[in-house]
Coordinates of C-alpha atoms in Angstrom, one line a residue:
M28 CA 10.5 -17.4 -73.0
S29 CA 11.6 -21.0 -73.0
Q30 CA 14.6 -22.3 -75.0
M31 CA 13.8 -25.9 -75.7
L32 CA 16.3 -28.7 -75.8
D33 CA 17.5 -29.8 -79.3
F34 CA 16.9 -33.6 -79.4
D35 CA 19.5 -34.5 -82.1
D36 CA 21.2 -37.9 -82.4
N37 CA 23.6 -37.2 -79.5
A38 CA 20.8 -36.0 -77.2
A39 CA 18.8 -39.1 -78.2
R40 CA 21.6 -41.4 -77.1
A41 CA 22.1 -39.5 -73.9
L42 CA 18.4 -39.6 -73.1
E43 CA 18.3 -43.3 -73.8
A44 CA 21.2 -43.9 -71.4
M45 CA 19.4 -41.9 -68.7
Y46 CA 16.1 -43.8 -69.3
L47 CA 18.0 -47.1 -68.6
T48 CA 19.1 -46.0 -65.1
P49 CA 17.5 -47.8 -62.2
D50 CA 15.5 -44.6 -61.2
V51 CA 13.8 -44.3 -64.5
V52 CA 13.3 -48.1 -64.9
G53 CA 11.4 -47.8 -61.6
Q54 CA 9.3 -45.0 -63.0
R55 CA 8.3 -47.1 -66.1
A56 CA 7.3 -49.9 -63.7
K57 CA 5.1 -47.4 -61.8
V58 CA 3.5 -46.1 -65.0
I59 CA 2.7 -49.6 -66.2
E60 CA 1.2 -50.5 -62.9
M61 CA -1.0 -47.5 -62.9
L62 CA -2.1 -47.9 -66.5
S63 CA -2.6 -51.7 -66.3
P64 CA -2.6 -52.2 -70.1
Q65 CA -4.6 -55.2 -71.4
P66 CA -4.2 -57.5 -74.4
G67 CA -5.9 -56.1 -77.5
E68 CA -5.9 -52.5 -76.3
H69 CA -4.9 -49.6 -78.6
V70 CA -2.3 -47.4 -76.9
L71 CA -1.0 -44.0 -77.8
D72 CA 2.4 -43.1 -76.4
I73 CA 2.9 -39.3 -76.8
G74 CA 6.6 -38.4 -76.7
V75 CA 7.7 -41.9 -77.4
G76 CA 11.4 -40.9 -77.0
P77 CA 13.8 -43.9 -77.2
G78 CA 10.8 -46.3 -77.1
L79 CA 11.5 -48.1 -73.8
L80 CA 8.0 -47.6 -72.4
A81 CA 6.5 -48.3 -75.8
Y82 CA 8.4 -51.6 -76.1
D83 CA 6.9 -52.8 -72.8
L84 CA 3.4 -51.6 -73.7
A85 CA 3.5 -53.2 -77.1
R86 CA 4.4 -56.5 -75.6
M87 CA 1.5 -56.2 -73.1
V88 CA -1.2 -55.4 -75.6
G89 CA 0.1 -58.1 -77.9
E90 CA -0.3 -58.6 -81.6
G91 CA -4.1 -58.2 -81.2
G92 CA -3.5 -54.7 -79.9
R93 CA -1.9 -51.5 -81.3
L94 CA 0.8 -49.2 -80.1
V95 CA 1.4 -45.8 -81.7
G96 CA 4.4 -43.9 -80.6
L97 CA 4.4 -40.1 -81.3
D98 CA 7.4 -37.8 -81.2
A99 CA 8.4 -34.4 -82.6
A100 CA 12.1 -35.3 -82.8
P101 CA 13.2 -37.4 -85.8
A102 CA 16.3 -38.6 -83.8
M103 CA 14.0 -40.0 -81.1
L104 CA 11.8 -41.7 -83.7
K105 CA 14.8 -43.4 -85.3
V106 CA 15.8 -45.0 -81.9
A107 CA 12.2 -45.9 -81.1
R108 CA 11.6 -47.5 -84.5
T109 CA 14.7 -49.6 -84.1
R110 CA 13.6 -50.8 -80.7
L111 CA 10.1 -51.7 -81.9
A112 CA 11.1 -53.2 -85.2
A113 CA 10.2 -56.7 -84.2
S114 CA 6.7 -55.7 -82.9
P115 CA 4.2 -55.7 -85.8
Q116 CA 1.5 -54.1 -83.6
A117 CA 3.7 -51.0 -83.1
E118 CA 4.4 -48.0 -85.2
C119 CA 6.0 -44.6 -84.7
M120 CA 5.3 -41.3 -86.3
E121 CA 6.1 -37.7 -86.1
G122 CA 3.5 -35.6 -84.4
D123 CA 2.5 -32.8 -82.0
A124 CA 0.9 -33.4 -78.6
A125 CA -1.4 -30.4 -79.1
D126 CA -2.5 -31.5 -82.5
L127 CA -3.2 -35.3 -82.5
R128 CA -3.9 -36.4 -86.1
F129 CA -6.2 -39.3 -85.1
P130 CA -9.9 -39.9 -85.3
D131 CA -12.2 -39.3 -82.2
G132 CA -12.1 -42.3 -79.9
A133 CA -9.2 -44.0 -81.6
F134 CA -7.5 -45.3 -78.4
D135 CA -8.2 -47.1 -75.2
V136 CA -5.1 -45.7 -73.5
A137 CA -2.9 -42.6 -73.9
V138 CA 0.3 -42.0 -72.0
S139 CA 2.9 -39.3 -71.8
T140 CA 5.9 -39.1 -69.6
Q141 CA 8.0 -35.9 -69.4
V142 CA 6.2 -34.4 -72.4
H143 CA 3.4 -32.0 -71.5
E144 CA 5.8 -29.7 -69.6
Y145 CA 7.3 -28.9 -73.0
V146 CA 3.9 -28.0 -74.6
A147 CA 3.0 -24.3 -74.9
D148 CA -0.8 -24.8 -75.2
I149 CA -1.3 -27.4 -72.5
D150 CA -5.1 -27.0 -72.4
K151 CA -5.4 -27.7 -76.1
A152 CA -3.1 -30.8 -75.6
V153 CA -5.3 -32.1 -72.8
T154 CA -8.5 -31.5 -74.8
E155 CA -6.9 -33.4 -77.7
L156 CA -6.2 -36.3 -75.3
H157 CA -9.8 -36.4 -74.3
R158 CA -11.0 -36.4 -77.9
V159 CA -8.8 -39.3 -79.1
L160 CA -9.8 -41.6 -76.2
K161 CA -12.8 -43.9 -76.2
P162 CA -15.4 -43.3 -73.6
G163 CA -14.0 -44.9 -70.5
G164 CA -10.5 -44.7 -71.9
R165 CA -7.7 -43.8 -69.6
T166 CA -4.7 -41.5 -69.7
L167 CA -1.6 -41.2 -67.6
I168 CA 0.5 -38.0 -67.7
L169 CA 3.7 -37.8 -65.7
D170 CA 5.7 -34.6 -65.4
T171 CA 8.2 -32.9 -63.0
D172 CA 7.6 -29.9 -60.8
W173 CA 11.1 -28.5 -60.5
R174 CA 10.2 -26.5 -57.4
S175 CA 10.3 -29.9 -55.6
I176 CA 14.1 -30.2 -56.1
V177 CA 16.5 -30.6 -53.2
W178 CA 20.0 -30.6 -54.4
H179 CA 23.0 -30.0 -52.2
S180 CA 25.5 -27.4 -53.3
S181 CA 28.5 -25.5 -51.8
D182 CA 27.2 -22.4 -53.4
R183 CA 23.4 -22.1 -53.0
T184 CA 23.1 -18.8 -55.0
R185 CA 25.0 -20.3 -58.0
M186 CA 22.8 -23.4 -57.8
E187 CA 19.6 -21.3 -57.9
R188 CA 20.9 -19.4 -60.9
V189 CA 21.8 -22.6 -62.8
L190 CA 18.4 -24.1 -62.1
A191 CA 16.6 -20.9 -63.1
C192 CA 18.4 -21.2 -66.4
W193 CA 17.3 -24.8 -66.7
D194 CA 13.7 -23.8 -66.1
D195 CA 13.9 -22.0 -69.4
H196 CA 14.0 -25.2 -71.4
L197 CA 10.4 -26.0 -70.4
A198 CA 7.1 -24.3 -71.3
D199 CA 5.9 -24.9 -67.7
P200 CA 8.5 -26.2 -65.2
H201 CA 5.7 -26.4 -62.6
L202 CA 2.9 -28.1 -64.6
P203 CA 1.9 -30.8 -62.0
A204 CA 0.5 -28.1 -59.7
T205 CA -2.2 -27.2 -62.2
L206 CA -2.5 -30.5 -64.1
G207 CA -5.3 -32.0 -62.1
A208 CA -7.6 -29.0 -62.6
R209 CA -6.8 -28.8 -66.3
L210 CA -7.7 -32.5 -66.7
R211 CA -11.0 -32.0 -65.0
R212 CA -11.9 -29.0 -67.1
A213 CA -11.2 -31.0 -70.2
G214 CA -13.8 -33.6 -69.0
F215 CA -11.6 -36.2 -67.4
R216 CA -12.1 -37.8 -64.0
V217 CA -8.8 -38.0 -62.1
L218 CA -8.6 -41.4 -60.4
R219 CA -5.2 -41.3 -58.9
V220 CA -2.1 -39.1 -58.4
E221 CA 1.3 -40.6 -57.4
I222 CA 4.6 -39.1 -56.6
V223 CA 7.5 -40.7 -58.5
P224 CA 10.8 -39.5 -56.9
M225 CA 14.1 -39.3 -58.7
F226 CA 16.2 -39.8 -55.5
S227 CA 20.0 -40.1 -55.0
P228 CA 21.0 -39.6 -51.4
Q229 CA 24.5 -40.4 -52.4
W230 CA 26.5 -40.3 -55.7
Q231 CA 25.7 -43.1 -58.2
P232 CA 27.4 -42.7 -61.6
V233 CA 24.5 -44.7 -63.2
S234 CA 21.5 -42.7 -62.1
Y235 CA 19.1 -40.1 -63.2
A236 CA 20.9 -37.5 -61.1
A237 CA 24.2 -38.1 -62.8
G238 CA 22.6 -38.0 -66.2
I239 CA 20.6 -34.8 -65.6
M240 CA 23.7 -33.1 -64.1
K241 CA 25.4 -33.5 -67.5
T242 CA 22.4 -32.4 -69.4
I243 CA 21.9 -29.3 -67.3
R244 CA 25.6 -28.5 -67.7
G245 CA 25.4 -28.7 -71.5
Y246 CA 22.2 -26.6 -71.5
A247 CA 23.5 -23.9 -69.2
M248 CA 26.8 -23.7 -71.1
A249 CA 24.8 -22.9 -74.2
N250 CA 22.2 -20.6 -72.6
G251 CA 23.6 -19.3 -69.4
E252 CA 24.5 -15.9 -70.7
R253 CA 20.7 -15.1 -70.8
H254 CA 20.8 -15.4 -67.0
G255 CA 24.1 -13.7 -66.6
I256 CA 25.9 -17.1 -65.9
S257 CA 29.3 -17.5 -67.6
R258 CA 30.5 -20.8 -68.9
D259 CA 33.2 -20.7 -66.2
E260 CA 30.5 -20.5 -63.5
V261 CA 28.6 -23.4 -65.1
Q262 CA 31.8 -25.5 -65.0
A263 CA 32.4 -24.4 -61.4
W264 CA 28.9 -25.6 -60.5
Y265 CA 29.5 -28.9 -62.2
D266 CA 33.0 -29.4 -60.6
D267 CA 31.5 -28.6 -57.2
Q268 CA 29.0 -31.5 -57.6
L269 CA 31.9 -33.8 -58.4
R270 CA 33.9 -32.7 -55.4
L271 CA 30.8 -33.3 -53.2
A272 CA 30.5 -36.7 -54.7
E273 CA 34.1 -37.5 -53.8
R274 CA 33.6 -36.4 -50.2
G275 CA 30.4 -38.5 -49.8
A276 CA 28.3 -35.3 -49.6
F277 CA 26.2 -35.5 -52.8
F278 CA 22.4 -35.3 -52.4
F279 CA 19.8 -35.0 -55.1
S280 CA 16.0 -35.4 -55.1
V281 CA 13.2 -34.2 -57.4
N282 CA 9.6 -35.3 -57.7
R283 CA 7.7 -36.3 -60.7
Y284 CA 3.9 -36.6 -60.5
A285 CA 1.8 -39.2 -62.3
F286 CA -1.9 -38.4 -62.9
L287 CA -4.2 -41.3 -63.9
A288 CA -7.5 -40.1 -65.4
V289 CA -10.4 -41.6 -67.2
R290 CA -12.5 -40.1 -70.0

């Protein structure tokens, strides 16, 4: 059973900082390149988060278009609304990826990054995506398969236990492996699939790796006992990563997968 992250104000600020790292900035550039948003289009951003992708998309569709950002976390919506305040074509609202409260065919484009892996009923969510898109509309879904992780540690067994605990925060930590088939069953035609790596072959304090390391530490501190991991063990795992960084031996890589599909 998953134990989801609590996206409160502190988590929202931490996520925003992580999304501003060069790795995730590069991810947004890849998403925009694959989606190719056009002036005047209506775009749905599911899981708008701090609104960084939504901000770029709103500028690209222009005032003749529309951008709707959806999120389940009020703290995220607050950050996104602030970022989008000067864009009259953009609005943000609370909502559920598996229950999209929009008419059929309301959007030209729908995008979600690091969202559907949190959704318990993924098939319903994909069916909803298909419904709210116009015929010929396109969607891009990007999620991580945590089996792709390569993360150096001085204690491999402890690393595996910490990552097993981390898997619990997701409904499906391996969603990309089945996502293409799910999209096709829902009526989509998958046009393109790209790997988007989060890759740190050495320590960088401003990076996705550094940010996720802190996030995993906090989550495992709160939930590790369910996996028989004490808080002291979690701290030892974290301290080991800092020592590896000091010695020039840090290495982190995990793959995200972007699926572009058309209705």
